[in-house]
Coordinates of C-alpha atoms and ligand atoms in Angstrom, one line a residue:
M1454 CA -6.0 -18.1 14.3
T1455 CA -2.9 -16.1 13.8
R1456 CA -3.5 -13.0 11.1
H1457 CA -1.5 -12.3 8.5
F1458 CA -1.9 -8.9 6.7
L1459 CA -0.4 -10.0 2.7
R1460 CA -3.1 -8.3 0.4
D1461 CA -5.9 -5.7 1.0
D1462 CA -8.5 -8.4 1.0
D1463 CA -7.3 -10.2 3.6
L1464 CA -9.6 -7.4 5.6
T1465 CA -13.1 -7.5 5.6
P1466 CA -15.0 -4.1 5.3
A1467 CA -15.7 -3.9 8.9
E1468 CA -12.0 -4.9 9.8
Q1469 CA -10.9 -1.9 7.6
A1470 CA -13.1 0.4 9.1
E1471 CA -11.6 -1.1 12.3
I1472 CA -8.2 -0.2 11.5
L1473 CA -8.6 3.1 10.3
D1474 CA -10.6 3.8 13.0
L1475 CA -7.7 3.2 15.1
A1476 CA -5.0 5.1 13.4
A1477 CA -7.0 8.0 13.1
E1478 CA -7.5 7.5 17.1
I1479 CA -3.8 7.0 17.4
K1480 CA -3.0 10.1 14.8
A1481 CA -5.3 12.4 17.6
D1482 CA -3.2 11.4 20.4
R1483 CA 0.2 9.6 19.5
W1484 CA 0.8 8.1 23.0
A1485 CA -2.8 7.5 24.0
L1486 CA -2.3 3.5 23.3
K1487 CA -1.1 1.4 26.0
P1488 CA 2.3 -0.4 25.0
L1489 CA 2.1 -3.7 23.3
A1490 CA 1.9 -6.2 26.0
G1491 CA 6.1 -7.2 25.9
P1492 CA 8.2 -6.0 25.1
Q1493 CA 8.0 -7.1 21.4
T1494 CA 10.9 -7.6 18.7
V1495 CA 9.6 -7.3 15.1
A1496 CA 11.6 -8.2 12.4
V1497 CA 10.8 -6.2 9.4
I1498 CA 13.3 -7.2 6.5
F1499 CA 13.9 -6.0 3.1
D1500 CA 14.6 -6.9 -0.1
K1501 CA 14.4 -3.8 -1.7
S1502 CA 14.9 -0.1 -1.1
S1503 CA 12.6 1.6 1.0
T1504 CA 12.9 5.4 2.9
R1505 CA 8.6 5.6 4.3
T1506 CA 8.5 1.9 4.9
R1507 CA 11.2 1.6 6.8
V1508 CA 11.2 4.5 8.8
S1509 CA 7.4 4.5 9.5
F1510 CA 7.6 0.6 10.9
A1511 CA 10.9 1.5 12.5
V1512 CA 9.1 4.7 14.2
G1513 CA 5.9 3.0 14.7
I1514 CA 7.3 -0.2 16.6
A1515 CA 9.2 2.1 18.7
D1516 CA 6.1 4.1 19.7
L1517 CA 4.4 0.9 20.7
G1518 CA 6.9 0.1 23.1
G1519 CA 8.7 -2.5 20.7
V1520 CA 11.9 -2.8 19.1
P1521 CA 12.3 -2.9 15.6
L1522 CA 15.0 -5.5 14.0
I1523 CA 15.7 -4.0 10.5
I1524 CA 16.8 -7.0 7.8
S1525 CA 18.8 -6.0 4.6
T1526 CA 18.7 -9.9 2.6
A1527 CA 21.4 -8.4 1.0
N1528 CA 23.3 -9.4 4.3
S1529 CA 20.9 -12.7 5.8
Q1530 CA 20.1 -15.7 4.1
L1531 CA 17.1 -15.3 3.4
G1532 CA 17.0 -15.1 -0.4
G1533 CA 19.8 -17.0 -0.8
K1534 CA 20.7 -20.0 1.1
E1535 CA 16.9 -19.5 3.4
S1536 CA 13.7 -20.2 2.3
P1537 CA 10.6 -18.5 3.4
S1538 CA 9.7 -21.1 5.2
D1539 CA 12.6 -22.1 7.4
T1540 CA 13.0 -18.5 8.0
A1541 CA 9.4 -18.6 9.5
R1542 CA 10.8 -20.9 11.6
V1543 CA 13.5 -19.4 13.4
L1544 CA 11.9 -16.0 13.3
E1545 CA 8.6 -17.1 15.3
R1546 CA 10.8 -18.3 18.3
Q1547 CA 12.1 -14.6 18.9
V1548 CA 10.1 -11.7 17.7
A1549 CA 6.2 -11.2 17.5
A1550 CA 5.1 -10.5 13.6
I1551 CA 7.2 -10.3 10.6
V1552 CA 7.1 -7.7 8.0
W1553 CA 8.5 -8.2 4.4
R1554 CA 9.0 -5.6 1.5
T1555 CA 9.8 -8.4 -1.3
Y1556 CA 9.8 -9.6 -4.9
G1557 CA 7.3 -12.5 -5.2
Q1558 CA 3.6 -12.7 -3.7
S1559 CA 5.1 -16.4 -3.3
G1560 CA 7.1 -15.7 -0.6
L1561 CA 4.8 -13.8 1.7
I1562 CA 2.6 -16.9 1.4
E1563 CA 5.1 -19.5 1.9
M1564 CA 6.6 -17.4 5.2
A1565 CA 2.6 -17.1 6.7
A1566 CA 1.9 -20.6 6.1
N1567 CA 4.9 -21.4 8.4
T1568 CA 4.7 -19.1 11.5
T1569 CA 2.4 -18.8 14.2
V1570 CA 3.5 -15.1 14.3
P1571 CA 1.6 -12.6 12.3
V1572 CA 3.1 -11.9 8.9
I1573 CA 2.9 -8.6 6.6
N1574 CA 3.4 -7.3 3.2
A1575 CA 5.2 -4.0 3.3
L1576 CA 5.6 -4.6 -0.8
S1577 CA 5.8 -7.3 -3.2
D1578 CA 5.4 -6.9 -6.9
E1579 CA 1.9 -7.3 -6.5
F1580 CA 0.6 -5.7 -3.9
H1581 CA 1.2 -3.0 -1.2
P1582 CA -1.7 -3.5 1.3
C1583 CA 0.1 -0.7 4.0
Q1584 CA 0.2 1.6 1.6
L1585 CA -3.5 1.6 1.2
L1586 CA -4.8 2.1 4.8
A1587 CA -2.5 5.1 4.7
D1588 CA -4.0 5.9 1.6
F1589 CA -7.6 5.5 2.7
L1590 CA -7.0 7.5 6.0
T1591 CA -5.6 10.4 4.2
I1592 CA -8.9 10.3 2.0
R1593 CA -10.7 9.8 5.4
E1594 CA -9.3 12.8 6.5
H1595 CA -10.3 15.2 3.4
K1596 CA -13.1 13.6 2.4
G1597 CA -15.0 12.6 5.5
A1598 CA -15.6 8.5 4.4
L1599 CA -14.7 6.1 1.5
T1600 CA -18.1 4.4 0.5
G1601 CA -19.4 6.3 -2.6
L1602 CA -16.1 8.1 -3.8
T1603 CA -14.5 7.8 -7.0
V1604 CA -11.0 7.2 -7.1
T1605 CA -9.0 7.0 -10.8
F1606 CA -5.6 5.6 -11.1
L1607 CA -4.0 6.6 -13.6
G1608 CA -0.5 4.8 -15.6
D1609 CA 0.6 1.4 -15.0
G1610 CA -2.3 -0.9 -14.5
A1611 CA 0.0 -3.5 -13.7
D1612 CA 1.3 -2.1 -10.8
N1613 CA 0.9 -3.2 -7.1
M1614 CA -0.7 0.4 -6.3
V1615 CA -3.4 -0.1 -8.9
H1616 CA -3.8 -4.2 -7.4
S1617 CA -4.2 -2.5 -3.8
Y1618 CA -6.5 -0.1 -5.0
L1619 CA -8.6 -2.4 -6.9
L1620 CA -9.0 -4.8 -3.7
A1621 CA -8.5 -2.1 -0.3
G1622 CA -11.1 0.0 -3.1
A1623 CA -13.7 -2.6 -3.6
T1624 CA -13.6 -3.6 0.1
A1625 CA -14.0 0.2 1.3
G1626 CA -17.3 0.5 -0.8
M1627 CA -15.6 2.5 -3.9
H1628 CA -15.6 3.4 -7.3
V1629 CA -12.9 2.2 -8.7
R1630 CA -11.3 3.3 -12.3
V1631 CA -8.2 2.7 -14.0
A1632 CA -6.8 4.2 -16.8
C1633 CA -3.8 2.8 -18.4
P1634 CA -2.4 1.2 -22.0
A1635 CA -3.6 -2.1 -23.0
D1636 CA -0.4 -3.5 -22.8
Y1637 CA -0.2 -2.4 -18.8
M1638 CA -3.3 -3.9 -17.4
P1639 CA -4.1 -4.9 -14.1
D1640 CA -3.8 -9.2 -13.3
S1641 CA -7.3 -10.2 -13.9
R1642 CA -7.5 -12.3 -11.7
I1643 CA -7.2 -9.5 -9.4
V1644 CA -10.0 -7.8 -10.9
A1645 CA -12.1 -10.5 -10.9
D1646 CA -11.6 -10.5 -7.2
A1647 CA -12.0 -6.8 -6.4
D1648 CA -15.8 -7.2 -8.6
A1649 CA -16.5 -9.8 -6.6
I1650 CA -16.1 -7.9 -3.6
A1651 CA -17.8 -4.6 -4.9
V1652 CA -21.0 -6.4 -5.8
Q1653 CA -21.1 -7.5 -2.2
T1654 CA -19.7 -3.6 -0.5
G1655 CA -21.6 -1.3 -3.5
G1656 CA -18.7 -0.5 -4.9
S1657 CA -17.5 -0.9 -8.2
V1658 CA -14.3 -1.0 -10.5
T1659 CA -14.0 -0.1 -14.3
L1660 CA -11.1 -0.2 -16.6
Y1661 CA -10.4 2.4 -19.5
T1662 CA -7.5 3.2 -21.9
D1663 CA -8.6 6.7 -22.4
P1664 CA -7.5 9.0 -19.7
L1665 CA -9.5 11.3 -20.2
A1666 CA -12.7 9.7 -19.5
A1667 CA -11.4 7.5 -16.1
V1668 CA -10.8 10.9 -14.7
A1669 CA -14.0 13.2 -15.1
G1670 CA -15.7 13.3 -12.2
A1671 CA -13.2 11.7 -9.9
D1672 CA -13.1 12.6 -6.2
V1673 CA -9.3 11.1 -5.7
V1674 CA -7.0 11.0 -8.5
V1675 CA -3.8 8.6 -8.0
T1676 CA -0.6 7.7 -9.4
D1677 CA 2.6 6.0 -8.9
T1678 CA 6.3 5.6 -10.5
W1679 CA 5.9 3.9 -14.1
V1680 CA 9.3 2.4 -13.3
S1681 CA 8.6 0.0 -9.8
M1682 CA 11.2 -1.9 -8.2
G1683 CA 12.7 -5.0 -10.7
K1684 CA 11.6 -3.0 -13.9
E1685 CA 14.4 -0.4 -14.1
V1686 CA 15.9 -2.3 -17.4
E1687 CA 12.3 -1.5 -19.5
K1688 CA 12.2 1.8 -18.4
A1689 CA 12.7 3.2 -22.0
A1690 CA 9.4 0.8 -23.0
R1691 CA 7.5 2.4 -20.3
V1692 CA 7.6 6.0 -21.0
A1693 CA 7.0 5.5 -24.4
A1694 CA 4.0 3.3 -23.7
L1695 CA 2.9 5.5 -21.0
S1696 CA 3.2 8.9 -22.1
S1697 CA 0.3 9.8 -22.6
F1698 CA -1.1 9.4 -18.7
T1699 CA 1.0 12.2 -17.2
V1700 CA -1.6 13.2 -14.7
D1701 CA -1.5 17.3 -15.6
A1702 CA -2.9 20.0 -14.2
E1703 CA -5.3 20.0 -17.8
L1704 CA -6.4 16.8 -16.7
M1705 CA -6.5 17.5 -13.0
A1706 CA -9.2 19.9 -14.0
L1707 CA -11.8 17.6 -15.4
A1708 CA -11.7 15.6 -11.9
K1709 CA -13.9 17.2 -9.4
S1710 CA -13.2 21.2 -8.4
D1711 CA -11.9 19.6 -4.5
A1712 CA -10.4 16.1 -6.2
I1713 CA -7.4 15.4 -4.2
F1714 CA -4.8 14.0 -5.5
L1715 CA -2.2 11.2 -4.1
H1716 CA 1.3 9.7 -5.1
C1717 CA 2.4 6.9 -2.9
L1718 CA 6.7 8.6 -3.2
P1719 CA 8.9 8.1 -4.6
A1720 CA 7.7 10.1 -7.2
D1721 CA 9.4 10.6 -10.8
R1722 CA 8.4 14.6 -11.6
G1723 CA 8.0 15.0 -15.3
Y1724 CA 6.8 11.2 -15.8
E1725 CA 3.6 10.4 -14.2
V1726 CA 3.0 13.4 -12.8
T1727 CA 4.1 17.0 -13.4
S1728 CA 5.6 19.2 -10.3
E1729 CA 2.5 21.8 -10.9
V1730 CA 0.0 18.6 -10.0
I1731 CA 2.3 17.0 -7.0
D1732 CA 3.5 20.3 -5.2
G1733 CA 0.3 22.4 -6.1
P1734 CA -3.1 22.8 -4.3
Q1735 CA -4.6 19.8 -4.9
S1736 CA -2.1 17.2 -4.1
V1737 CA -2.0 15.4 -0.2
I1738 CA 1.1 13.4 -0.5
W1739 CA 2.7 14.4 2.5
D1740 CA -0.1 13.6 4.8
E1741 CA -0.1 10.1 3.1
A1742 CA 3.0 9.9 4.0
E1743 CA 2.6 10.9 7.6
N1744 CA -0.2 8.8 7.4
R1745 CA 2.1 5.4 6.4
L1746 CA 2.9 5.9 11.0
H1747 CA -0.2 6.4 12.3
A1748 CA -2.2 3.3 9.7
Q1749 CA 1.2 0.8 10.2
K1750 CA 0.4 1.1 14.1
A1751 CA -3.1 0.5 14.2
L1752 CA -2.4 -2.2 12.1
M1753 CA 0.1 -3.7 14.4
V1754 CA -1.7 -3.8 17.4
W1755 CA -5.0 -5.2 15.5
L1756 CA -3.2 -8.2 14.4
L1757 CA -0.9 -8.4 17.9
E1758 CA -3.9 -7.7 20.3
R1759 CA -7.1 -7.3 18.3
A1760 CA -7.7 -9.5 15.5
G1761 CA -10.6 -12.3 16.2
Ligands
CP1309 N1 5.8 4.6 -0.5 C1 6.7 3.3 0.0 O1 6.5 2.3 0.0 O2 7.9 3.9 -0.2 P1 9.6 3.0 0.2 O3 9.5 2.6 -1.0 O4 10.3 4.7 0.5 O5 9.2 2.6 1.4
NVA1310 N1 5.0 0.3 -7.7 C1 6.7 1.0 -6.6 C2 5.8 1.2 -4.9 C3 7.2 1.8 -4.7 C4 6.8 2.5 -2.9 C5 7.4 0.1 -6.7 O1 7.2 -0.9 -7.0 O2 9.0 0.4 -7.0

């Protein structure tokens, strides 16, 4: 059966750990893996801008002996004339996998339902699961393990990164706290899904409107832009609503003294995080950005050659 990676809870706890272990092995020896059986071409489609995702998939596919085919929807038929299902049927005859950054999750679901090759979510309005594999590889490197850690996300609670932290964190048995204004809460269905996973893994999910309470004693502090792609017209309202959620040195001081700071990037310094924090000693953002490469290579090898 073809496995897809559309949202973080598409992986069981054991599968998430297996991919992270493989990512760590790949990082330790970048060329240790034998190339993918092939040669294989992977379609990497972008409806939205990207630096890290584009580069890390292109480099990762090339590292694995494959060929990245980078497609911008601006000059393809997808998104305009052609549906995700018809596109899926065309692509599956020629490529080994489809990686897609898009708006609504529904397009990814339609694509996956109509193809025999793995579909990977490279960011949607709802989730950013590849980023979470990189974040968790980074957290493991700095903290040794994931289970039992407290991770606090501050800012826009309806963000794709929050939804992915809820599901991936619960899968890993972490205690996930989200602090956001009442009007910017995560999707309640995703919170319920994360809660159900956390019951099985010993993790937990807690929502706050007070950033100080949410960050107290945290092992990991995370934020993301207040103005995600597609929400640019809301910028002024968002900045006004979220201004007390800036991660600054005062807030970081409430977390554990050895807490680390993550941000998927790109960052709006001075808004969701101060330069002092993002460029400071607790910040691990450059490891995090590098780990996109290793984590996605592991994901592709797992989906193409190891998934049961
Ligand atoms: N973090 C991330 O996905 O960055 P890009 O938008 O540059 O791909
Ligand atoms: N939440 C951000 C993540 C960017 C990588 C966005 O969707 O724009």
